[in-house]
Rosetta silent file (secondary structure, phi, psi, omega in degrees, C-alpha in Angstrom):
SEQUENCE: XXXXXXXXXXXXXXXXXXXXXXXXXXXXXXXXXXXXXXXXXXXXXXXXXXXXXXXXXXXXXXXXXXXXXXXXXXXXXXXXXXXXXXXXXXXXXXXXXXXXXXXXXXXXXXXXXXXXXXXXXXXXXXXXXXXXXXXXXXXXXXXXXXXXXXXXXXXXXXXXXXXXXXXXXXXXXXXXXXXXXXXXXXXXXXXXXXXXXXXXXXXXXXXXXXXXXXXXXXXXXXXXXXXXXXXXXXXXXXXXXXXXXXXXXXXXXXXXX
SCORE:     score description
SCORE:     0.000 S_00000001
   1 L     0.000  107.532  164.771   38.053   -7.427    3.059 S_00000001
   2 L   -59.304  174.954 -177.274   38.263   -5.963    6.227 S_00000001
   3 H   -59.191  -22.459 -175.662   36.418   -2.636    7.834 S_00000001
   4 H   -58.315  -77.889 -169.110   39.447   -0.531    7.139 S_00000001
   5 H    -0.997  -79.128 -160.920   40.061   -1.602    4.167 S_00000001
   6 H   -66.878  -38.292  144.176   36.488   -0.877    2.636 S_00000001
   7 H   -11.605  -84.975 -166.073   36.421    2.336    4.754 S_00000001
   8 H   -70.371   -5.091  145.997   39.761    3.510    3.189 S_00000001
   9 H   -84.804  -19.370  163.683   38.472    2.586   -0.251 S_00000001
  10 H   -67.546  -58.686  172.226   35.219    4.411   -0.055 S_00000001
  11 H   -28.582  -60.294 -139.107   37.403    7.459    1.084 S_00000001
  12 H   -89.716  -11.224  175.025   39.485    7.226   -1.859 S_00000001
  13 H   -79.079  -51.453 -169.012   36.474    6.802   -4.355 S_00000001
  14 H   -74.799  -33.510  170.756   35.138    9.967   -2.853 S_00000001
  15 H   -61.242  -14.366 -156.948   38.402   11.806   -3.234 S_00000001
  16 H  -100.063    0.132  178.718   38.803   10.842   -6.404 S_00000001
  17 H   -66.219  -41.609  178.298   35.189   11.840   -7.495 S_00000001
  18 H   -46.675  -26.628   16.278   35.711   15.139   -5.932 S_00000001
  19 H    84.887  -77.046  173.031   38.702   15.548   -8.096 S_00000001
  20 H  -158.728   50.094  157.371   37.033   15.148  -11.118 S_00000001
  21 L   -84.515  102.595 -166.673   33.635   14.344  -11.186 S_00000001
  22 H   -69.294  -25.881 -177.062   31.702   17.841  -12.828 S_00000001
  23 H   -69.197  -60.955 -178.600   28.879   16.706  -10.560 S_00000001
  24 H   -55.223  -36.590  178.230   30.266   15.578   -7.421 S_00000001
  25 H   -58.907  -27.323 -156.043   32.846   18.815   -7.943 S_00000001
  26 L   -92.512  -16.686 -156.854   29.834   20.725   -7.332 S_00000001
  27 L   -88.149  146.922  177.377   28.036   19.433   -4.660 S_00000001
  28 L  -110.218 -179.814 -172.670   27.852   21.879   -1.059 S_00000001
  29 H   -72.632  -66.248  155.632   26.734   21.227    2.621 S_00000001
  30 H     9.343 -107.389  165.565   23.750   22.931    0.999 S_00000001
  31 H   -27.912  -42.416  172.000   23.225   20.977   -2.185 S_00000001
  32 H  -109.053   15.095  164.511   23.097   17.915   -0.270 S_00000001
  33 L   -72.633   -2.653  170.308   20.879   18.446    2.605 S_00000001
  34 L  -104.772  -24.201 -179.154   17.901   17.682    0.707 S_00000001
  35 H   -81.561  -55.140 -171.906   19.253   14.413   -0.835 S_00000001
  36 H   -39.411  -57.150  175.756   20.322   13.382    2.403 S_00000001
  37 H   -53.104  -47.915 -172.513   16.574   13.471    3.802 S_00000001
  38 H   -59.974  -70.712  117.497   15.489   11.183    0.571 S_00000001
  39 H    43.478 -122.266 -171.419   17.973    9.272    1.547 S_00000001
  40 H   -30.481  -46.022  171.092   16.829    8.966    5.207 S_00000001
  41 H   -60.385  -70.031 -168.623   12.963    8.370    3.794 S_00000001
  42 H   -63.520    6.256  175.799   14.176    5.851    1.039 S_00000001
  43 H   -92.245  -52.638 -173.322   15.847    3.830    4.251 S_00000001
  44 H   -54.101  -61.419 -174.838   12.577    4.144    6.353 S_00000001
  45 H   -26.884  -92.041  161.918   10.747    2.868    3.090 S_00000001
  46 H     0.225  -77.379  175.482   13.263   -0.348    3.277 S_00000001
  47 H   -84.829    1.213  163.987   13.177   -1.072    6.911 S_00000001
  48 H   -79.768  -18.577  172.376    9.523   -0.965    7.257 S_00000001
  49 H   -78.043  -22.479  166.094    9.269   -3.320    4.359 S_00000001
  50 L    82.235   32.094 -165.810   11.976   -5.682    5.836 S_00000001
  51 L  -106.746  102.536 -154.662   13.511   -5.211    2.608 S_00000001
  52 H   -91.903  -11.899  175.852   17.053   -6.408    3.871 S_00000001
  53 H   -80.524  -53.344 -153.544   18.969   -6.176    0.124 S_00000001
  54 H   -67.034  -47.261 -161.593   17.188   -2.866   -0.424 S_00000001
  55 H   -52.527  -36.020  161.017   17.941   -1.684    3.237 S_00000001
  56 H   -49.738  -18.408 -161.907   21.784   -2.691    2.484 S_00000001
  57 H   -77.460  -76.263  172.690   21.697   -0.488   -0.228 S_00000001
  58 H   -40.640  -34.700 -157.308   19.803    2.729    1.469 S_00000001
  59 H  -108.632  -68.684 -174.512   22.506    2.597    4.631 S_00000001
  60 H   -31.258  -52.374 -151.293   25.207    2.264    1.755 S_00000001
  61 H   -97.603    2.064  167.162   24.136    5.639   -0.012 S_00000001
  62 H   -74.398  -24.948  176.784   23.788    7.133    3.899 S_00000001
  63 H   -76.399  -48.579  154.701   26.590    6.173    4.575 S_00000001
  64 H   -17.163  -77.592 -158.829   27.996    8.059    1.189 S_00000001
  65 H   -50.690  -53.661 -163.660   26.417   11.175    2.591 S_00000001
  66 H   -58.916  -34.510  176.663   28.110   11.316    5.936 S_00000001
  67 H   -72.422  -23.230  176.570   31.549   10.799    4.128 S_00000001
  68 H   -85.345  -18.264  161.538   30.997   13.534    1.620 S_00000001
  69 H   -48.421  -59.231  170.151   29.739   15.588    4.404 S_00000001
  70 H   -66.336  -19.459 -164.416   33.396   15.381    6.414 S_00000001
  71 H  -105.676  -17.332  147.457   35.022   15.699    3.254 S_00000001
  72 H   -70.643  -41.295 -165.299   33.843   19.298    2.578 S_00000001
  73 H   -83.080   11.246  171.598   34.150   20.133    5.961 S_00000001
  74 H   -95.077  -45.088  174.385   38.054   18.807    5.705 S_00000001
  75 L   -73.532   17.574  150.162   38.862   20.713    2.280 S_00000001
  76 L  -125.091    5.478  176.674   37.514   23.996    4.704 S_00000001
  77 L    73.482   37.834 -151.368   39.488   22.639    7.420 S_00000001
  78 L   -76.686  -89.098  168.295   36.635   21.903    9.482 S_00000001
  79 L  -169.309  174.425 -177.472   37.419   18.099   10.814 S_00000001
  80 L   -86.362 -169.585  153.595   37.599   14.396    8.468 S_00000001
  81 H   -68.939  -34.811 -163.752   35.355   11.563    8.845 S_00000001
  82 H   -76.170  -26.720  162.302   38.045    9.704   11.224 S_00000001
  83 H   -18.955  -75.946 -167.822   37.292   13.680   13.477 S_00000001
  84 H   -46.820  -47.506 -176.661   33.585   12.646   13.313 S_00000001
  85 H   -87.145   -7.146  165.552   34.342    8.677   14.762 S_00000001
  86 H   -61.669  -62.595 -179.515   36.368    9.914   17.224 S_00000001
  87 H   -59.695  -25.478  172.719   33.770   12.317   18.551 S_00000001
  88 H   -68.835  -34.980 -162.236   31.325    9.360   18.402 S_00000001
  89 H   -70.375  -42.596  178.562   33.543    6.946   20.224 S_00000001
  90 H   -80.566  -32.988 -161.833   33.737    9.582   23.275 S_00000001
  91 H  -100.486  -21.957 -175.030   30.697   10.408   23.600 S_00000001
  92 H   -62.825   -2.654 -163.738   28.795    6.930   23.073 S_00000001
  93 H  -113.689  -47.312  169.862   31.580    5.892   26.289 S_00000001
  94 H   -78.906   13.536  163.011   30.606    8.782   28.237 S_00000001
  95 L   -99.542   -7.908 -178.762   27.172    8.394   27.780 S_00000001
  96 L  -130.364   52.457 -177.820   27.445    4.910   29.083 S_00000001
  97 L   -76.749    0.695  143.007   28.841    4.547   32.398 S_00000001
  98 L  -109.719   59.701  177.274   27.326    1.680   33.562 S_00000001
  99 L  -126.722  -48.655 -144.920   29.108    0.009   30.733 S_00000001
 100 L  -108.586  -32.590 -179.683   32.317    2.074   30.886 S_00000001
 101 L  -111.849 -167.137 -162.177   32.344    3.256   35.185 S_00000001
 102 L  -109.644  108.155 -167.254   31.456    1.922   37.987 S_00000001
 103 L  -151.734  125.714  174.729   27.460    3.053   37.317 S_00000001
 104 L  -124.729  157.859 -164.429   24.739    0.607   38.233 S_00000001
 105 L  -132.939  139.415 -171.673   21.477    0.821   36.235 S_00000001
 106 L  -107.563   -4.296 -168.525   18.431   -1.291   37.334 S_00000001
 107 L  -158.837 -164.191 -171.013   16.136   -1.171   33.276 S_00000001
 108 L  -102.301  -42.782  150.376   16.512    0.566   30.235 S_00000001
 109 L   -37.450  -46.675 -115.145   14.372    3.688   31.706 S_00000001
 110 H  -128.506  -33.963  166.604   16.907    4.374   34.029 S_00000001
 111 H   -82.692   13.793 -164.072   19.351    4.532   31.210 S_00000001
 112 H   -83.025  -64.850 -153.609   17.146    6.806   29.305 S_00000001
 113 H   -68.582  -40.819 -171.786   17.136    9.232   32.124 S_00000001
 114 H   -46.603  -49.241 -175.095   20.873    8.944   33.066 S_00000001
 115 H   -66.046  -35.411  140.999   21.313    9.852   29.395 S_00000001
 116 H   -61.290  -62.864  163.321   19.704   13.318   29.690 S_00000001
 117 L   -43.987   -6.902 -167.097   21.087   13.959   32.647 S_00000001
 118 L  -120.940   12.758  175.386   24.897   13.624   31.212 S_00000001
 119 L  -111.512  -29.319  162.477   23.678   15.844   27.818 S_00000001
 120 L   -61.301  -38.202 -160.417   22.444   18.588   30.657 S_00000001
 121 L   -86.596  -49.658 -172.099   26.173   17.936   32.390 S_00000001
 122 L   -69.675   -1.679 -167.391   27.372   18.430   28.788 S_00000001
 123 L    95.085   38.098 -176.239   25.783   22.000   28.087 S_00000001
 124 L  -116.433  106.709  147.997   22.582   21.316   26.678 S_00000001
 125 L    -6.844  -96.320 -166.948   20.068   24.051   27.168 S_00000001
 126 L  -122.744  146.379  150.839   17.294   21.869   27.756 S_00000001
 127 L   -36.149   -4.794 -178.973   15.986   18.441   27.550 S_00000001
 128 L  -105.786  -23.310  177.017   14.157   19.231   24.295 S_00000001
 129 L    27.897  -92.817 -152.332   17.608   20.117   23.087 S_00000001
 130 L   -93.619   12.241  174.967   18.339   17.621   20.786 S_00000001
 131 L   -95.967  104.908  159.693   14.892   17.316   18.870 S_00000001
 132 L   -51.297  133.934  178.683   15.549   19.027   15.436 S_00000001
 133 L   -89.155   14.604  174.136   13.056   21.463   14.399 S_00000001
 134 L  -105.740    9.472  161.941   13.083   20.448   11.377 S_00000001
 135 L   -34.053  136.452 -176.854   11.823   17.194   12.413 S_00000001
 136 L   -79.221  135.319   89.681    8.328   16.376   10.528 S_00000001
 137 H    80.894 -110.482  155.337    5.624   17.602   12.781 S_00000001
 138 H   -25.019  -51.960  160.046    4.040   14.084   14.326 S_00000001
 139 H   -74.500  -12.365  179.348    7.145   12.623   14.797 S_00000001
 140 H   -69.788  -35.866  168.602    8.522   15.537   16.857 S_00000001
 141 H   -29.180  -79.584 -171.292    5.532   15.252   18.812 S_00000001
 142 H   -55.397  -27.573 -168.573    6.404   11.744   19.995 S_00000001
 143 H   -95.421  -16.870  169.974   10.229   12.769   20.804 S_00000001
 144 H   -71.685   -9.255  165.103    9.568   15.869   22.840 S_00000001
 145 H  -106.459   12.159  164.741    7.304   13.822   24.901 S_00000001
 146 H  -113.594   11.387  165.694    9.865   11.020   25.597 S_00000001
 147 H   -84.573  -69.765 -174.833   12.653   13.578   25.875 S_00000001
 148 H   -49.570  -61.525 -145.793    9.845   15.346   29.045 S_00000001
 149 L   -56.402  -56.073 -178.529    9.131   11.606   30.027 S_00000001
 150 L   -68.475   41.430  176.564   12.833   10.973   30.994 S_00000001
 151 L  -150.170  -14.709  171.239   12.876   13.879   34.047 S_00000001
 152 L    95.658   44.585  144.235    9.307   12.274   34.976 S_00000001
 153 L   -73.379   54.443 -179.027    7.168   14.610   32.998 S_00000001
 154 L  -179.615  164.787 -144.154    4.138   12.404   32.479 S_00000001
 155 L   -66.896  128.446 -177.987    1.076   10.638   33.260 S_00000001
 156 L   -52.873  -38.867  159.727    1.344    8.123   35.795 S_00000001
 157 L  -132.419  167.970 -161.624   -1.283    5.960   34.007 S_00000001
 158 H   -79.810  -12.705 -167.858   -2.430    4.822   31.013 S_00000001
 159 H  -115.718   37.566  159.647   -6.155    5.714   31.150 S_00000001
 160 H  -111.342    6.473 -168.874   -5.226    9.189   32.449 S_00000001
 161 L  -115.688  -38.867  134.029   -3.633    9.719   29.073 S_00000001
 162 H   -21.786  -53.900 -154.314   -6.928    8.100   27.698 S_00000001
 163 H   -87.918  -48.383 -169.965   -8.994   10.458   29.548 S_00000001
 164 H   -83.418  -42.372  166.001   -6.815   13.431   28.079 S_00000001
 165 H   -30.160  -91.976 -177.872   -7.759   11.860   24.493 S_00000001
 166 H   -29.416  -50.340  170.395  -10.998   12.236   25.272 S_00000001
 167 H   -51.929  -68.274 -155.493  -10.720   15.941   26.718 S_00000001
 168 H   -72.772    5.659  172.751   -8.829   17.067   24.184 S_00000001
 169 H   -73.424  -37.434 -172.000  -11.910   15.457   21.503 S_00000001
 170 H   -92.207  -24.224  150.949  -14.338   17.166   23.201 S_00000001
 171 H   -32.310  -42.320 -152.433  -12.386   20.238   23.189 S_00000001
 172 H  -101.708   -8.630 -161.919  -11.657   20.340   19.322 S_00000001
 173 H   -85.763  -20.715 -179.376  -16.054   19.199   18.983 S_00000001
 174 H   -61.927  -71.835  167.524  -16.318   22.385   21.012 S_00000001
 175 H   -39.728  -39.814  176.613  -14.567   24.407   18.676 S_00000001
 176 H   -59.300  -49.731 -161.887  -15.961   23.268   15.640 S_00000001
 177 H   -57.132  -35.977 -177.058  -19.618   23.951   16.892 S_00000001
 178 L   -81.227   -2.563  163.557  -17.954   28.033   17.768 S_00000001
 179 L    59.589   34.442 -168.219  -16.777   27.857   14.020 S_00000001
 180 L  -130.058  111.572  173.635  -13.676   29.507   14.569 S_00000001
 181 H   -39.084  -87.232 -159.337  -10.503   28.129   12.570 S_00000001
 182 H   -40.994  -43.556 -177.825   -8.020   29.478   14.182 S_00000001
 183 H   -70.828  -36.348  176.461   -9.449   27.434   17.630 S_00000001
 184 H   -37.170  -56.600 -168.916  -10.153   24.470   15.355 S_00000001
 185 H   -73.196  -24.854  165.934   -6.849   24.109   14.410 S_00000001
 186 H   -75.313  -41.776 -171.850   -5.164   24.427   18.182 S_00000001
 187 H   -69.422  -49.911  158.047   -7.660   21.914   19.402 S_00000001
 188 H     1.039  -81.320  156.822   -6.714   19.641   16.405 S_00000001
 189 H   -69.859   -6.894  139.241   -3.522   19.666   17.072 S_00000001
 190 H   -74.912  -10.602  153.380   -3.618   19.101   20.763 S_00000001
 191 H   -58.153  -59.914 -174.228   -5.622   15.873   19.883 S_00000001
 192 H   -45.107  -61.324  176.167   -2.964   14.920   17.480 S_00000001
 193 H   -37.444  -43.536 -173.695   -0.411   15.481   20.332 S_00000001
 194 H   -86.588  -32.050 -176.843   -2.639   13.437   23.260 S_00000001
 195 H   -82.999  -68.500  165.856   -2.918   10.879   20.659 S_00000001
 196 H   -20.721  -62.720 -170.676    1.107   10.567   19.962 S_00000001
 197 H   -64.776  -25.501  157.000    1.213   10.482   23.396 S_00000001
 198 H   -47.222  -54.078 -179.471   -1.417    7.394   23.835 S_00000001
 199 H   -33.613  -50.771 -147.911    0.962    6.065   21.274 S_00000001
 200 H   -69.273  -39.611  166.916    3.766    5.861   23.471 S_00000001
 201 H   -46.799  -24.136 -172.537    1.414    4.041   26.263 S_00000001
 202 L  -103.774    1.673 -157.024    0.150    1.799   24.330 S_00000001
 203 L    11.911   61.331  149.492    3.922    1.128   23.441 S_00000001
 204 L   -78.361  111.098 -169.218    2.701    1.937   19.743 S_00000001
 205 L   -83.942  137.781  179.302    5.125    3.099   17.441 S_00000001
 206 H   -68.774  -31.257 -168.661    2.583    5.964   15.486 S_00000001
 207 H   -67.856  -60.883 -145.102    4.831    6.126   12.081 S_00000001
 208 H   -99.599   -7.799  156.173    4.291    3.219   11.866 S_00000001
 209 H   -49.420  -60.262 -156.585    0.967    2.093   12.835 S_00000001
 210 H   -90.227   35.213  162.643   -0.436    4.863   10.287 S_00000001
 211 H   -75.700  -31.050 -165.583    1.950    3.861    7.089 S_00000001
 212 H   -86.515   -1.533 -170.134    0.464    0.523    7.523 S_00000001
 213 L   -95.164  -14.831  175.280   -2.964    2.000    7.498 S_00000001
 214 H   -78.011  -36.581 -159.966   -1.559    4.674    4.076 S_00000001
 215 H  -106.299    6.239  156.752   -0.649    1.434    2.179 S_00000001
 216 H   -84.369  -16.897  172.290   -3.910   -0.681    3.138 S_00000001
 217 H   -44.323  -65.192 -149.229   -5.645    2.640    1.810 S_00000001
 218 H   -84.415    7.799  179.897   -3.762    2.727   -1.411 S_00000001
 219 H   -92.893  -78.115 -169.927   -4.122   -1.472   -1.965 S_00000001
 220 H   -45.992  -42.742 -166.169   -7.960   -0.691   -1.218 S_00000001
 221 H   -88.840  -14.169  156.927   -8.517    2.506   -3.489 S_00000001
 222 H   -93.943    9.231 -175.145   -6.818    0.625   -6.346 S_00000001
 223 H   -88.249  -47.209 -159.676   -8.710   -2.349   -6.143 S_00000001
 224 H   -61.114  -62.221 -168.504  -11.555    0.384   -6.569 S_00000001
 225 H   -33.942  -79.422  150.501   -9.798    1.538   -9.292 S_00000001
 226 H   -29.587  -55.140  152.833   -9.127   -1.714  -11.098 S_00000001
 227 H   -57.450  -24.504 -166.905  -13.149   -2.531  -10.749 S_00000001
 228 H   -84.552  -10.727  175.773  -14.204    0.647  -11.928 S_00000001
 229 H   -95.221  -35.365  179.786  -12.198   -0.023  -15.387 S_00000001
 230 H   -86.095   -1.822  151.493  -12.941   -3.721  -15.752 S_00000001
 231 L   -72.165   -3.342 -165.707  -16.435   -2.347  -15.510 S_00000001
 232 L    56.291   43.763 -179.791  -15.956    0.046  -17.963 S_00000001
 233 L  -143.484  172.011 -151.786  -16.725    3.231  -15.839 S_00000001
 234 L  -114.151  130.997 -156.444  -14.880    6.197  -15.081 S_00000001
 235 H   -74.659  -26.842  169.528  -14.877    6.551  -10.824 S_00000001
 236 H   -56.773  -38.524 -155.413  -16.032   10.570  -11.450 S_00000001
 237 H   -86.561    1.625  174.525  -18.987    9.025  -12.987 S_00000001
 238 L   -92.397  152.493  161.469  -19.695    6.452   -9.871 S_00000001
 239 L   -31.892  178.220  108.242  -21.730    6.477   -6.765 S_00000001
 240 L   -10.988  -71.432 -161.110  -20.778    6.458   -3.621 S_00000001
 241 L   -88.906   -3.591  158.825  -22.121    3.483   -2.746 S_00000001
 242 H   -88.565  -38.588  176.856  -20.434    1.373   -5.806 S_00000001
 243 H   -52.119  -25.659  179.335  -17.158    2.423   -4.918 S_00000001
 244 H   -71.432  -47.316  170.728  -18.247    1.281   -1.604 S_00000001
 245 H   -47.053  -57.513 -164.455  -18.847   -1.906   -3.062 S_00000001
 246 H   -68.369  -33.865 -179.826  -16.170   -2.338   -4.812 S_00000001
 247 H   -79.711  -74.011 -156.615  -13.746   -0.866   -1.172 S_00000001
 248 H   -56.199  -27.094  163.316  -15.528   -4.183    0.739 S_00000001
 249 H   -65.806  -35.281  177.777  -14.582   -6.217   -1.944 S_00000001
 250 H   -71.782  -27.661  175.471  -11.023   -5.193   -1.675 S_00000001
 251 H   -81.394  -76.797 -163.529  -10.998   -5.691    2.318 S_00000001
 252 H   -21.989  -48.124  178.599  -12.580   -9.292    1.797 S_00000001
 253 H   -41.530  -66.987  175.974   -9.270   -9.562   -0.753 S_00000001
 254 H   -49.701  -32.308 -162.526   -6.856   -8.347    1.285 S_00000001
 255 H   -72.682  -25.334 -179.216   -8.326  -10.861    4.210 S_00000001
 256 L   -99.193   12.883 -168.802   -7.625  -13.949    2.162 S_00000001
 257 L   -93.846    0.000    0.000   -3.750  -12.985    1.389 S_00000001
């Protein structure tokens, strides 16, 4: 089966839910902006697990979304889906002109910047543009400073970016000792920021460095778990320091997988 094909059969599966599906009749722009993000999460889930059946899957029901998206905005007479691939098709060719012109590019930086520069040509406010605020928090962090990076808004080297870790540490150790929240919480968060920004030096990706550090946490605190039952004790009622035991047994575990 070719791409049309399965294209023009997805289409007609969505028309025909829309039609008479009491759920599907129901669903808004709205309604499905929250699904979408789960969505978007249960795909992240996938490709950090390298889970290539699941990740087929996850792209499958993303793909859903964007066609039920155009297909409200066609039944208000907005634009289709084929609108939507059009508008992709132009701009991915004018975004790439030393694929598509006569444009020479010497790295992958160089297309970075070229690529703000032609969304500034295009009417774009700013260079932060195109970072959603509704982006979570940390990751926005990292794209607003590789959105500034591509105009040459950043540290020349890495252990000046180092150095600003360190400032901004001593900064937030500062606060705490003046016992004032409200500073606590800016110096906080300009660590968190100088650290994202380490990230990118360190060509780290940050998601995903600490996910892998959330799921040896949750291997280790259920190991804990799992001793504290085949001991027959209830983890309110334990030390400290057996639960510690019981956490070094669980690294030693993990070490021999």
């Amino acid at each position: 089966m070719s791409y049309t094909n399965s294209l023009d059969r997805l289409l007609n599966i969505l028309d025909e839910l829309r039609e008479k599906c009491p759920w599907d009749k129901k669903q808004t722009l709205a309604s499905l902006r929250i699904q979408t993000i789960e969505e978007l999460y249960e795909l992240t889930d996938a490709i950090t697990a390298e889970d290539w059946e699941n990740m087929k899957e996850e792209l499958g029901d993303l793909l859903l979304h964007i066609a039920f998206y155009s297909k409200i905005a066609e039944e208000q007479g907005r634009f289709n889906l084929f609108d939507v691939m059009e508008a992709l098709c132009h701009k991915l060719v004018a975004r790439h002109p030393h694929i598509y012109e006569h444009v020479s590019v010497k790295d992958e930086a160089e297309v970075k910047k070229n690529w703000e520069k032609l969304k500034l040509k295009e009417g774009k406010s700013s260079v932060l543009a195109g970072v959603p605020k509704s982006l979570p928090a940390l990751v926005k962090s990292i794209r607003l400073q590789e959105k500034a990076a591509q105009v040459g808004f950043e540290w020349e080297h890495q252990v000046e970016v180092a150095d600003k870790v360190e400032e901004e540490w001593q900064e937030l150790r500062e606060a705490i000792d003046s016992n004032k929240k409200e500073d606590i919480e800016a110096e906080f968060g300009d660590l968190l920021f100088s650290l994202m920004n380490y990230a990118r030096y360190l060509n780290v990706d940050p998601e995903n460095a600490l996910e892998r550090t959330n799921r040896k946490f949750r291997f280790r605190f259920q190991e804990i778990e799992k001793g504290a039952l085949a001991a027959g004790k209830d983890l309110k009622d334990m030390s400290l320091e057996e639960m510690d035991t019981l956490w070094n047994q669980a690294k030693a575990k993990a070490a021999q997988k």
